Tab-separated table of C-alpha atoms in Angstrom:
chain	number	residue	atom	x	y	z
A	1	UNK	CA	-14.760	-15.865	-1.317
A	2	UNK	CA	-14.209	-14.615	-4.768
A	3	UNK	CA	-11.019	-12.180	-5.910
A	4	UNK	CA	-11.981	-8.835	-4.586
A	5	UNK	CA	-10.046	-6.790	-7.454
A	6	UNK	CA	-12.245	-5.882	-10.404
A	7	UNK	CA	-10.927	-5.290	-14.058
A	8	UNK	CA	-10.112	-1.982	-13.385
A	9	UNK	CA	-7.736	-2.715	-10.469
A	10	UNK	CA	-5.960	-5.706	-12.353
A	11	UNK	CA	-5.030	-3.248	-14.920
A	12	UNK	CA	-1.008	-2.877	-15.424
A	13	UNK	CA	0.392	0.473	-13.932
A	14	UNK	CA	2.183	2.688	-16.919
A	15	UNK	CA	5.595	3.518	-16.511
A	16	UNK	CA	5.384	7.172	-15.639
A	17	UNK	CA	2.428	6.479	-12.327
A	18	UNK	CA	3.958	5.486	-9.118
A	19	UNK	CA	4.252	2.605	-7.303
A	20	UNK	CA	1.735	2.692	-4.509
A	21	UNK	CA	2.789	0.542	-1.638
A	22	UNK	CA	0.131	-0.864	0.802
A	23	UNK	CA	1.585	-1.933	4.102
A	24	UNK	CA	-0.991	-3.677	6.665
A	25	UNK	CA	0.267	-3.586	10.642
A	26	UNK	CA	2.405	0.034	9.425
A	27	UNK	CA	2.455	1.037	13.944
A	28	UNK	CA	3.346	-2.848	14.486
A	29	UNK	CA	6.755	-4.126	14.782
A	30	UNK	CA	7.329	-4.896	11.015
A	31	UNK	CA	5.584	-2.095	9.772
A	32	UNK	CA	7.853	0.607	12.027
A	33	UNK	CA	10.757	-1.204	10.674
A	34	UNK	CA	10.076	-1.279	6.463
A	35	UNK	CA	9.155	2.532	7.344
A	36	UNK	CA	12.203	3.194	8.773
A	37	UNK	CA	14.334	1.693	6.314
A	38	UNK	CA	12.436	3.182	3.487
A	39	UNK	CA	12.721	6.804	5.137
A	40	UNK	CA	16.520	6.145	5.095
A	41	UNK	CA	16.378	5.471	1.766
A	42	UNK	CA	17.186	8.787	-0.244
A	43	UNK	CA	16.724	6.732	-3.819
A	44	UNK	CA	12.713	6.010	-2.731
A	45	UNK	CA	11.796	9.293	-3.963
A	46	UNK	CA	13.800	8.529	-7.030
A	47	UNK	CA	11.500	5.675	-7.868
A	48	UNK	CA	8.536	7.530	-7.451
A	49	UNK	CA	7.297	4.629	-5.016
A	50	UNK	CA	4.434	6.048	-2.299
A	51	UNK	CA	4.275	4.492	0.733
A	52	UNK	CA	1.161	4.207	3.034
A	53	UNK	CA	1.401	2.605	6.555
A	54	UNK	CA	-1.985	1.392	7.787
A	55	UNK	CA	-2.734	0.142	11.179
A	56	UNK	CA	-5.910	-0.924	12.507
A	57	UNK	CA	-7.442	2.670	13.005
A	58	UNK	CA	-7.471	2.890	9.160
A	59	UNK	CA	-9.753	-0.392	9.048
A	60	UNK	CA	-10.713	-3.856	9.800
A	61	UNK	CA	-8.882	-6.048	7.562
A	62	UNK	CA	-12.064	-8.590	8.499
A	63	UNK	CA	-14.418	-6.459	6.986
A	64	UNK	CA	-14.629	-6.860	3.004
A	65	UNK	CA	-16.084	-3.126	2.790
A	66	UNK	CA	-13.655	-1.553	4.828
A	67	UNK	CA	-10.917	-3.610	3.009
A	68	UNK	CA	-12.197	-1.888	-0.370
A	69	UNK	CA	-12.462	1.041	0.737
A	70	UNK	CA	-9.103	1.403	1.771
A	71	UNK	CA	-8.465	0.098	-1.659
A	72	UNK	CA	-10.392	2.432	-3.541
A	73	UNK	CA	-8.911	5.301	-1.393
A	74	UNK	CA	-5.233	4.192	-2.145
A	75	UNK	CA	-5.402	2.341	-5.547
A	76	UNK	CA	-2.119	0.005	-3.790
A	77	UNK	CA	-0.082	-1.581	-7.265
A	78	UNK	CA	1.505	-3.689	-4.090
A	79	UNK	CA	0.678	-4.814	-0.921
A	80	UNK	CA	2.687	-6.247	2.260
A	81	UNK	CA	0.718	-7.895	4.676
């Protein structure tokens, strides 16, 4: 398959947006855990960082569609998988 990001999505983020984190598995093991530690983390607010926690209720990673919508309702600058 081809890169799913268009133009629009590849371009650089400006200083004053936020960073929008994507994290895939956010109920799982891993994802409980980088939630944790960033909710402990007073200076997260401070960076203007967002966090969303996914888990499979939010969509099927196997399903391209699903995959951009979650994209287009987010607009992630990272993702952690």
């Amino acid at each position: 398959g081809g890169a799913m990001a268009s133009q629009d999505s590849k371009r650089q983020k400006t200083a004053d947006e936020p960073s929008v984190v994507l994290v895939t598995g956010g109920t799982g093991l891993v994802g409980k855990a980088i939630e944790r530690v960033i909710n402990e983390d007073p200076e997260t607010a401070k960076r203007g960082e967002e966090w969303v926690f996914l888990s499979s209720k939010d969509g099927d990673l196997r399903d391209r569609a699903a995959v951009e919508a979650i994209f287009n309702k987010h607009k992630p600058t990272h993702v952690i998988h």
